[in-house]
C-alpha cells in the first residue's frame, strides 16, 4: 500500500483540525471559570469565601470510614455508639460478677432462663422493627434533601439557558435576582430544618436597633397570646405603636413559637421566588418580548413547587416523631430484659469469663441498636451522623455562582455573592423571612398611598 493511502482526505483533516480547535477553546473556557473561582476563593476578602459560615472552612463534615479495613471500622470512635453503650456494658458485667460472687457465697439469686428465652423474641422484634423504621425515615429525609438541592440547581440552569440570548442589563439583573432568591430560600430552609437542634434564637443575632422592625406572629419572648386576648406587654405596645407590620400579630389564631415561624419562612420565600420568576413579564427586564413560552415558565415554576413539596416532606418527618408508645414499650422491655439477663445466664453457665463476655456483647448488641435508632431519629443538627445539610447547600450556592459566571461573567457572580454575604446569616431563617415580609408590607403601603 502506498503512503498516500494512509493519509486522511484533505476535507477530513481540515474538519478534524477545526474540531480540535473548538475542543481546545471549550476546555479553555471551562478552565478559565474554575481558575477564576479558585483565585477568588484564595483571596481572603473575596465574596466567594463563605466568611459567614465556619463549617465551610473545614469542608464537608460527616463520618467516613474504610469499609475494606475491618480493624479500622471496629476501632473507629468518630460517629460510633461505643462511648454511649460502653457504660451499660460495664455496668451489666459488674452486675454479673456480683451475681456470681453471691452464688458462690451461698446466696443464689438466679432463676431459670425459660421466661427470658421467650421474652427475647419480643425484645428482638421491637428493637429491630424500630431500627428498620428509623432507617427508612432517615433515608426518606435524605431523599427530600436531594430533591431540594436538585430543584435549586435545575431552576437556575433553566432560567439562565432559556434567557441566555438576552445579554442586556435587565436580563442579567433578572437572572441575578432569581439566583439570589433561590439561594436565600435554600439557606433559610436549612436554618429552619436545623432550628430544633441548634435552637439559635433570631433575637440573639439581630442587632438591638432593628429588632422592633422584625416582629411578626411572635413577640420577643417567643410566643404570642392565643386569640390575641389579654393585656399587651410593653414590647407588644411598642410594636403596635412603632411598626407597620405589627398588625400581623393580630392575625394569629393561637400561640405561635419561633419554631412555627421558622417553618413558615420557606413557604413565604418560595412564593417570593415564584413572583421573582414572573417579573420578567413586566417588560422591564428582558429586551425580547415574549421570550419565555408559557410552558417554559411553568417548567421553572415547577421546580419551585418541587422544592416546596420536598420541604413539606421534611417538615412531615420533623413534626411527626417516631410513635412514643412504641418507643416506650421497646425501651422498657429492652432495659428490663438486658439487666435481668445475668440472673438467667449465671443459672446455666458457671464459667465467669464466658458468662461475662456473653453479657458484655449481648448488652452492646441490643442497647447499641437502640442508640443507632436514636442517632438516626433526628438527622438535622451537628452530630457526627447527621446530614451535612449546610455544607451540601453551600455547594449548591457555588454551583449557582458558576452558572451565573458562565452566562454573565465574574462581575455578576461576585455581586451576587456579596449580596448573599450581607443578607444571609447563620441561623437567620426567621430574620430573613421577617425582612421579606416587612419589605412587602412597606411596598404595599407605598402603593396604597400612591393610589
Short mmCIF file of C-alpha atoms in Angstrom, two decimals:
data_model
loop_
_atom_site.label_atom_id
_atom_site.label_comp_id
_atom_site.label_asym_id
_atom_site.label_seq_id
_atom_site.Cartn_x
_atom_site.Cartn_y
_atom_site.Cartn_z
CA UNK A 1 0.00 0.00 0.00
CA UNK A 2 1.17 3.50 -0.75
CA UNK A 3 1.84 6.15 1.86
CA UNK A 4 -0.91 8.24 0.32
CA UNK A 5 -3.46 5.60 1.22
CA UNK A 6 -2.69 6.07 4.94
CA UNK A 7 -3.24 9.82 4.84
CA UNK A 8 -6.77 11.11 5.57
CA UNK A 9 -8.56 13.15 2.92
CA UNK A 10 -7.93 16.89 2.98
CA UNK A 11 -11.54 17.68 3.95
CA UNK A 12 -11.47 15.21 6.81
CA UNK A 13 -8.15 16.58 8.05
CA UNK A 14 -9.44 20.16 7.98
CA UNK A 15 -12.61 19.12 9.82
CA UNK A 16 -10.54 17.38 12.45
CA UNK A 17 -8.36 20.46 12.90
CA UNK A 18 -11.45 22.66 13.35
CA UNK A 19 -12.92 20.15 15.79
CA UNK A 20 -9.72 20.07 17.80
CA UNK A 21 -9.59 23.87 17.89
CA UNK A 22 -13.19 24.04 19.13
CA UNK A 23 -12.45 21.44 21.79
CA UNK A 24 -9.39 23.40 22.97
CA UNK A 25 -11.43 26.61 23.14
CA UNK A 26 -14.15 24.85 25.12
CA UNK A 27 -11.64 23.43 27.58
CA UNK A 28 -10.01 26.84 27.99
CA UNK A 29 -13.40 28.43 28.64
CA UNK A 30 -14.33 25.98 31.41
CA UNK A 31 -10.81 26.00 32.82
CA UNK A 32 -10.97 29.78 32.97
CA UNK A 33 -14.19 29.62 35.02
CA UNK A 34 -12.73 27.17 37.50
CA UNK A 35 -9.46 29.09 37.72
CA UNK A 36 -11.29 32.35 38.36
CA UNK A 37 -13.37 30.78 41.11
CA UNK A 38 -10.27 29.20 42.62
CA UNK A 39 -8.46 32.52 42.65
CA UNK A 40 -11.47 34.22 44.22
CA UNK A 41 -11.60 31.63 46.99
CA UNK A 42 -7.89 32.10 47.65
CA UNK A 43 -8.45 35.79 48.38
CA UNK A 44 -9.45 36.25 51.99
CA UNK A 45 -11.60 39.31 51.25
CA UNK A 46 -13.33 37.78 48.24
CA UNK A 47 -17.12 37.49 48.27
CA UNK A 48 -16.71 33.87 47.17
CA UNK A 49 -15.31 32.98 50.60
CA UNK A 50 -18.02 31.80 52.99
CA UNK A 51 -16.99 34.13 55.80
CA UNK A 52 -20.40 33.84 57.48
CA UNK A 53 -20.35 30.06 57.90
CA UNK A 54 -17.43 28.49 59.73
CA UNK A 55 -18.40 24.98 58.57
CA UNK A 56 -17.25 25.80 55.04
CA UNK A 57 -13.65 26.30 56.11
CA UNK A 58 -13.35 22.64 57.05
CA UNK A 59 -15.12 21.16 54.04
CA UNK A 60 -17.97 18.69 54.24
CA UNK A 61 -18.28 17.11 57.64
CA UNK A 62 -19.58 13.63 58.40
CA UNK A 63 -18.47 10.13 59.25
CA UNK A 64 -16.09 8.47 56.80
CA UNK A 65 -14.54 5.03 57.05
CA UNK A 66 -12.64 2.45 55.03
CA UNK A 67 -15.04 -0.44 54.52
CA UNK A 68 -12.16 -2.67 53.38
CA UNK A 69 -10.37 -2.40 56.72
CA UNK A 70 -12.19 -4.46 59.35
CA UNK A 71 -9.89 -3.33 62.16
CA UNK A 72 -10.29 0.40 61.48
CA UNK A 73 -14.07 0.04 61.23
CA UNK A 74 -14.28 -1.77 64.56
CA UNK A 75 -11.93 0.62 66.37
CA UNK A 76 -13.07 3.95 64.92
CA UNK A 77 -14.62 6.19 67.57
CA UNK A 78 -15.83 9.11 65.41
CA UNK A 79 -19.51 8.51 64.76
CA UNK A 80 -19.50 5.33 66.85
CA UNK A 81 -22.04 4.40 69.53
CA UNK A 82 -19.30 2.79 71.66
CA UNK A 83 -18.92 5.82 74.00
CA UNK A 84 -22.65 5.72 74.77
CA UNK A 85 -23.06 1.95 75.08
CA UNK A 86 -19.84 1.06 76.91
CA UNK A 87 -21.08 2.24 80.36
CA UNK A 88 -24.10 -0.07 80.08
CA UNK A 89 -21.88 -2.98 79.06
CA UNK A 90 -19.53 -2.45 82.01
CA UNK A 91 -22.42 -1.99 84.45
CA UNK A 92 -24.02 -5.25 83.31
CA UNK A 93 -20.70 -7.08 83.56
CA UNK A 94 -20.28 -5.73 87.10
CA UNK A 95 -23.79 -6.93 87.94
CA UNK A 96 -22.90 -10.36 86.54
CA UNK A 97 -19.81 -10.51 88.73
CA UNK A 98 -21.86 -9.65 91.82
CA UNK A 99 -24.37 -12.40 90.99
CA UNK A 100 -21.53 -14.92 90.53
CA UNK A 101 -19.93 -13.87 93.82
CA UNK A 102 -23.20 -14.09 95.76
CA UNK A 103 -23.93 -17.52 94.27
CA UNK A 104 -20.55 -18.83 95.39
CA UNK A 105 -21.18 -17.40 98.84
CA UNK A 106 -24.38 -19.44 99.08
CA UNK A 107 -26.86 -16.68 98.25
CA UNK A 108 -28.35 -17.73 94.88
CA UNK A 109 -30.38 -15.00 93.15
CA UNK A 110 -30.59 -16.66 89.73
CA UNK A 111 -33.72 -18.02 88.05
CA UNK A 112 -34.45 -20.44 85.17
CA UNK A 113 -33.92 -18.94 81.69
CA UNK A 114 -37.17 -20.22 80.14
CA UNK A 115 -39.08 -16.97 80.58
CA UNK A 116 -36.09 -14.97 79.41
CA UNK A 117 -35.85 -17.00 76.20
CA UNK A 118 -39.50 -16.24 75.40
CA UNK A 119 -39.10 -12.54 76.22
CA UNK A 120 -36.01 -12.29 73.99
CA UNK A 121 -38.22 -12.82 70.93
CA UNK A 122 -40.39 -9.82 71.79
CA UNK A 123 -37.40 -7.61 72.61
CA UNK A 124 -35.66 -8.51 69.36
CA UNK A 125 -38.80 -7.79 67.35
CA UNK A 126 -39.34 -4.37 68.96
CA UNK A 127 -35.71 -3.25 68.68
CA UNK A 128 -35.18 -4.43 65.11
CA UNK A 129 -38.52 -3.01 63.95
CA UNK A 130 -37.69 0.36 65.46
CA UNK A 131 -34.27 0.37 63.80
CA UNK A 132 -35.78 -0.51 60.40
CA UNK A 133 -38.45 2.18 60.60
CA UNK A 134 -35.95 4.79 61.77
CA UNK A 135 -33.54 3.94 58.96
CA UNK A 136 -36.39 4.23 56.47
CA UNK A 137 -37.25 7.69 57.78
CA UNK A 138 -33.55 8.63 57.67
CA UNK A 139 -33.21 7.70 54.01
CA UNK A 140 -36.54 9.35 53.18
CA UNK A 141 -35.28 12.60 54.67
CA UNK A 142 -32.07 12.30 52.65
CA UNK A 143 -34.13 11.84 49.51
CA UNK A 144 -36.10 15.01 50.21
CA UNK A 145 -32.86 16.91 50.77
CA UNK A 146 -31.58 15.73 47.39
CA UNK A 147 -34.79 16.94 45.78
CA UNK A 148 -34.37 20.37 47.34
CA UNK A 149 -30.81 20.70 46.07
CA UNK A 150 -31.69 19.34 42.63
CA UNK A 151 -34.61 21.74 42.15
CA UNK A 152 -32.42 24.73 43.06
CA UNK A 153 -29.76 23.76 40.54
CA UNK A 154 -32.28 22.95 37.80
CA UNK A 155 -34.17 26.20 38.30
CA UNK A 156 -31.07 28.34 37.81
CA UNK A 157 -29.90 26.25 34.86
CA UNK A 158 -33.24 26.68 33.11
CA UNK A 159 -33.54 30.38 33.95
CA UNK A 160 -30.07 31.07 32.57
CA UNK A 161 -30.25 28.85 29.48
CA UNK A 162 -33.73 29.98 28.44
CA UNK A 163 -32.77 33.67 28.72
CA UNK A 164 -29.16 33.39 27.56
CA UNK A 165 -29.72 35.08 24.21
CA UNK A 166 -30.72 38.28 26.01
CA UNK A 167 -27.46 39.87 27.19
CA UNK A 168 -28.94 43.17 28.23
CA UNK A 169 -28.52 44.73 31.67
CA UNK A 170 -32.12 44.00 32.61
CA UNK A 171 -31.81 40.30 31.72
CA UNK A 172 -28.64 39.99 33.77
CA UNK A 173 -30.36 41.65 36.70
CA UNK A 174 -33.33 39.29 36.41
CA UNK A 175 -31.08 36.22 36.37
CA UNK A 176 -29.20 37.55 39.38
CA UNK A 177 -32.42 38.27 41.28
CA UNK A 178 -33.75 34.78 40.62
CA UNK A 179 -30.44 33.28 41.74
CA UNK A 180 -30.44 35.45 44.87
CA UNK A 181 -33.98 34.41 45.79
CA UNK A 182 -33.10 30.77 45.20
CA UNK A 183 -30.04 30.90 47.46
CA UNK A 184 -31.97 32.78 50.14
CA UNK A 185 -34.77 30.21 50.03
CA UNK A 186 -32.34 27.32 50.33
CA UNK A 187 -30.34 28.87 53.18
CA UNK A 188 -33.48 29.75 55.12
CA UNK A 189 -34.80 26.22 54.62
CA UNK A 190 -31.61 24.71 56.03
CA UNK A 191 -31.78 27.04 59.02
CA UNK A 192 -35.41 26.08 59.61
CA UNK A 193 -34.56 22.36 59.48
CA UNK A 194 -31.70 22.78 61.96
CA UNK A 195 -33.55 25.11 64.33
CA UNK A 196 -34.88 22.38 66.64
CA UNK A 197 -31.36 21.10 67.24
CA UNK A 198 -29.33 24.32 67.16
CA UNK A 199 -32.06 26.37 68.90
CA UNK A 200 -30.48 29.55 67.59
CA UNK A 201 -32.86 32.35 68.51
CA UNK A 202 -33.08 35.10 65.92
CA UNK A 203 -33.06 37.75 68.63
CA UNK A 204 -29.58 36.65 69.62
CA UNK A 205 -28.16 37.55 66.19
CA UNK A 206 -30.30 40.55 65.19
CA UNK A 207 -28.95 43.94 66.35
CA UNK A 208 -30.97 45.66 69.05
CA UNK A 209 -31.71 48.74 66.94
CA UNK A 210 -33.58 46.78 64.26
CA UNK A 211 -35.38 44.18 66.36
CA UNK A 212 -38.53 46.28 66.60
CA UNK A 213 -38.84 46.14 62.81
CA UNK A 214 -38.82 42.35 62.62
CA UNK A 215 -41.77 41.29 64.78
CA UNK A 216 -44.49 39.13 63.24
CA UNK A 217 -46.65 36.48 64.89
CA UNK A 218 -44.29 36.09 67.87
CA UNK A 219 -43.11 38.57 70.46
CA UNK A 220 -39.63 38.82 71.88
CA UNK A 221 -40.43 36.15 74.45
CA UNK A 222 -41.01 33.74 71.58
CA UNK A 223 -44.81 33.49 71.77
CA UNK A 224 -47.96 35.48 71.10
CA UNK A 225 -51.13 35.29 73.19
CA UNK A 226 -53.70 32.84 71.86
CA UNK A 227 -56.53 34.64 70.14
CA UNK A 228 -54.86 38.00 70.70
CA UNK A 229 -56.52 38.36 74.11
CA UNK A 230 -55.02 39.64 77.32
CA UNK A 231 -53.08 42.75 78.16
CA UNK A 232 -50.25 43.64 75.81
CA UNK A 233 -46.73 43.53 77.14
CA UNK A 234 -44.52 46.65 76.97
CA UNK A 235 -42.69 45.19 73.97
CA UNK A 236 -46.00 44.49 72.20
CA UNK A 237 -47.31 48.02 72.90
CA UNK A 238 -44.04 49.38 71.49
CA UNK A 239 -44.53 47.26 68.38
CA UNK A 240 -48.13 48.31 67.88
CA UNK A 241 -47.08 51.94 68.10
CA UNK A 242 -43.93 51.95 66.00
CA UNK A 243 -44.02 49.33 63.26
CA UNK A 244 -46.35 48.95 60.28
CA UNK A 245 -46.37 45.14 60.31
CA UNK A 246 -47.41 44.78 63.95
CA UNK A 247 -50.90 44.05 62.61
CA UNK A 248 -49.67 40.60 61.56
CA UNK A 249 -49.54 39.56 65.20
CA UNK A 250 -53.31 40.05 65.34
CA UNK A 251 -53.84 37.50 62.57
CA UNK A 252 -52.60 34.58 64.65
CA UNK A 253 -55.26 32.00 65.58
CA UNK A 254 -53.29 30.68 68.53
CA UNK A 255 -49.94 30.51 70.24
CA UNK A 256 -47.05 30.68 67.76
CA UNK A 257 -43.48 29.89 68.67
CA UNK A 258 -40.19 30.67 66.97
CA UNK A 259 -40.16 27.10 65.70
CA UNK A 260 -43.51 27.70 63.96
CA UNK A 261 -42.21 30.92 62.41
CA UNK A 262 -39.07 29.19 61.11
CA UNK A 263 -41.14 26.53 59.36
CA UNK A 264 -43.38 29.20 57.84
CA UNK A 265 -40.43 31.09 56.40
CA UNK A 266 -39.57 28.79 53.44
CA UNK A 267 -43.20 28.78 52.28
CA UNK A 268 -43.30 32.58 52.10
CA UNK A 269 -39.89 32.78 50.43
CA UNK A 270 -40.96 30.18 47.85
CA UNK A 271 -43.86 32.46 46.94
CA UNK A 272 -41.42 35.36 46.62
CA UNK A 273 -39.22 33.28 44.33
CA UNK A 274 -42.18 32.48 42.08
CA UNK A 275 -43.01 36.17 41.95
CA UNK A 276 -39.41 36.94 41.04
CA UNK A 277 -39.51 34.45 38.18
CA UNK A 278 -42.66 36.02 36.73
CA UNK A 279 -41.32 39.60 36.96
CA UNK A 280 -39.81 39.14 33.51
CA UNK A 281 -43.33 39.62 32.12
CA UNK A 282 -43.49 43.29 33.12
CA UNK A 283 -41.19 44.30 30.24
CA UNK A 284 -38.58 45.97 32.44
CA UNK A 285 -36.00 43.18 32.34
CA UNK A 286 -35.97 41.28 29.05
CA UNK A 287 -35.44 43.13 25.78
CA UNK A 288 -37.03 40.35 23.74
CA UNK A 289 -40.84 40.46 24.20
CA UNK A 290 -42.39 37.11 25.00
CA UNK A 291 -39.03 35.37 25.27
CA UNK A 292 -40.43 32.67 27.51
CA UNK A 293 -43.12 30.33 26.30
CA UNK A 294 -45.79 29.62 28.88
CA UNK A 295 -44.57 26.03 29.13
CA UNK A 296 -41.07 27.28 29.92
CA UNK A 297 -42.46 29.49 32.67
CA UNK A 298 -44.44 26.57 34.06
CA UNK A 299 -41.29 24.47 33.99
CA UNK A 300 -39.39 26.99 36.12
CA UNK A 301 -42.32 27.40 38.49
CA UNK A 302 -42.49 23.62 38.69
CA UNK A 303 -39.01 23.47 40.18
CA UNK A 304 -40.12 25.80 42.96
CA UNK A 305 -43.20 23.65 43.52
CA UNK A 306 -40.95 20.59 43.67
CA UNK A 307 -38.84 22.37 46.27
CA UNK A 308 -41.91 23.13 48.38
CA UNK A 309 -43.12 19.53 48.05
CA UNK A 310 -39.78 18.22 49.31
CA UNK A 311 -39.78 20.75 52.15
CA UNK A 312 -43.23 19.60 53.22
CA UNK A 313 -41.91 16.05 53.24
CA UNK A 314 -39.07 17.09 55.54
CA UNK A 315 -41.47 19.04 57.73
CA UNK A 316 -43.70 15.96 57.99
CA UNK A 317 -40.79 13.85 59.24
CA UNK A 318 -39.63 16.51 61.72
CA UNK A 319 -43.04 17.32 63.15
CA UNK A 320 -44.17 13.67 63.25
CA UNK A 321 -41.73 11.89 65.57
CA UNK A 322 -41.43 8.16 66.00
CA UNK A 323 -44.59 6.93 67.83
CA UNK A 324 -43.95 7.38 71.53
CA UNK A 325 -45.89 4.27 72.72
CA UNK A 326 -43.69 2.06 70.56
CA UNK A 327 -40.51 3.77 71.79
CA UNK A 328 -41.66 3.47 75.40
CA UNK A 329 -42.59 -0.20 75.07
CA UNK A 330 -39.38 -1.12 73.27
CA UNK A 331 -37.16 0.68 75.75
CA UNK A 332 -38.99 -0.74 78.79
CA UNK A 333 -38.73 -4.30 77.54
CA UNK A 334 -35.12 -3.72 76.48
CA UNK A 335 -33.77 -2.46 79.80
CA UNK A 336 -35.75 -4.93 81.87
CA UNK A 337 -34.59 -7.85 79.73
CA UNK A 338 -30.96 -6.82 79.36
CA UNK A 339 -30.36 -6.15 83.06
CA UNK A 340 -32.05 -9.37 84.18
CA UNK A 341 -30.14 -11.40 81.61
CA UNK A 342 -27.22 -12.10 84.01
CA UNK A 343 -29.61 -13.71 86.52
CA UNK A 344 -30.70 -16.22 83.85
CA UNK A 345 -27.26 -16.91 82.34
CA UNK A 346 -25.47 -17.47 85.65
CA UNK A 347 -28.06 -20.18 86.39
CA UNK A 348 -26.79 -22.32 83.50
CA UNK A 349 -23.20 -21.09 82.88
CA UNK A 350 -20.63 -21.46 85.66
CA UNK A 351 -17.54 -20.13 83.86
CA UNK A 352 -17.17 -16.45 84.95
CA UNK A 353 -15.21 -15.35 81.87
CA UNK A 354 -17.66 -16.96 79.46
CA UNK A 355 -20.78 -15.55 81.07
CA UNK A 356 -19.33 -12.03 81.42
CA UNK A 357 -18.28 -11.98 77.76
CA UNK A 358 -21.75 -13.10 76.69
CA UNK A 359 -23.37 -10.42 78.86
CA UNK A 360 -20.98 -7.73 77.57
CA UNK A 361 -21.58 -8.30 73.86
CA UNK A 362 -25.29 -9.01 74.23
CA UNK A 363 -25.66 -5.68 76.02
CA UNK A 364 -23.63 -3.99 73.29
CA UNK A 365 -25.78 -5.52 70.55
CA UNK A 366 -29.23 -4.72 71.94
CA UNK A 367 -28.59 -1.33 73.55
CA UNK A 368 -26.33 -0.45 70.62
CA UNK A 369 -29.21 -0.96 68.18
CA UNK A 370 -31.37 1.34 70.30
CA UNK A 371 -28.66 4.01 70.21
CA UNK A 372 -28.36 3.63 66.44
CA UNK A 373 -32.07 4.38 66.20
CA UNK A 374 -31.61 7.39 68.46
CA UNK A 375 -28.77 8.65 66.25
CA UNK A 376 -30.82 8.35 63.05
CA UNK A 377 -34.04 9.65 64.59
CA UNK A 378 -33.08 13.33 64.15
CA UNK A 379 -30.62 13.68 61.24
CA UNK A 380 -30.63 17.50 61.34
CA UNK A 381 -28.05 19.04 63.63
CA UNK A 382 -24.35 18.88 64.39
CA UNK A 383 -23.91 15.25 65.48
CA UNK A 384 -21.35 13.18 63.52
CA UNK A 385 -24.05 11.05 61.85
CA UNK A 386 -26.33 13.97 60.99
CA UNK A 387 -26.68 15.27 57.46
CA UNK A 388 -24.22 17.95 56.48
CA UNK A 389 -27.11 19.90 55.01
CA UNK A 390 -25.39 23.27 55.31
CA UNK A 391 -22.22 22.01 53.60
CA UNK A 392 -24.24 20.49 50.75
CA UNK A 393 -26.27 23.69 50.44
CA UNK A 394 -23.10 25.73 50.16
CA UNK A 395 -22.02 23.53 47.26
CA UNK A 396 -25.32 24.41 45.58
CA UNK A 397 -24.54 28.09 46.19
CA UNK A 398 -21.20 27.67 44.44
CA UNK A 399 -22.82 25.83 41.52
CA UNK A 400 -25.21 28.75 41.11
CA UNK A 401 -22.29 31.20 41.12
CA UNK A 402 -20.55 29.16 38.43
CA UNK A 403 -23.71 29.08 36.31
CA UNK A 404 -24.11 32.84 36.63
CA UNK A 405 -20.41 33.33 35.85
CA UNK A 406 -20.68 31.31 32.64
CA UNK A 407 -23.64 33.37 31.46
CA UNK A 408 -22.92 36.92 32.67
CA UNK A 409 -19.27 36.98 33.77
CA UNK A 410 -17.42 37.18 37.05
CA UNK A 411 -18.76 40.65 37.96
CA UNK A 412 -22.31 39.32 38.17
CA UNK A 413 -21.24 36.29 40.23
CA UNK A 414 -19.22 38.43 42.63
CA UNK A 415 -22.09 40.89 43.03
CA UNK A 416 -24.45 38.04 43.90
CA UNK A 417 -22.01 36.59 46.43
CA UNK A 418 -21.57 39.97 48.08
CA UNK A 419 -25.33 40.35 48.34
CA UNK A 420 -25.64 36.91 49.91
CA UNK A 421 -22.90 37.58 52.45
CA UNK A 422 -24.67 40.75 53.55
CA UNK A 423 -28.13 39.18 53.88
CA UNK A 424 -27.80 35.55 54.85
CA UNK A 425 -26.74 34.95 58.43
CA UNK A 426 -26.21 31.68 60.27
CA UNK A 427 -29.48 30.66 61.88
CA UNK A 428 -31.29 33.64 60.35
CA UNK A 429 -34.29 31.90 58.83
CA UNK A 430 -36.77 33.94 60.81
CA UNK A 431 -34.76 37.12 60.34
CA UNK A 432 -34.78 36.90 56.54
CA UNK A 433 -38.42 35.87 56.49
CA UNK A 434 -39.37 38.90 58.55
CA UNK A 435 -37.31 41.26 56.44
CA UNK A 436 -39.01 40.00 53.29
CA UNK A 437 -42.47 40.42 54.77
CA UNK A 438 -41.56 43.87 56.08
CA UNK A 439 -40.40 44.84 52.58
CA UNK A 440 -43.65 43.53 51.08
CA UNK A 441 -45.77 45.44 53.58
CA UNK A 442 -43.80 48.65 53.03
CA UNK A 443 -44.22 48.21 49.27
CA UNK A 444 -47.98 47.67 49.68
CA UNK A 445 -48.32 50.76 51.88
CA UNK A 446 -46.38 52.84 49.35
CA UNK A 447 -48.54 51.59 46.50
CA UNK A 448 -51.71 52.30 48.51
CA UNK A 449 -50.65 55.88 49.19
CA UNK A 450 -49.81 56.37 45.52
CA UNK A 451 -53.30 55.24 44.53
#
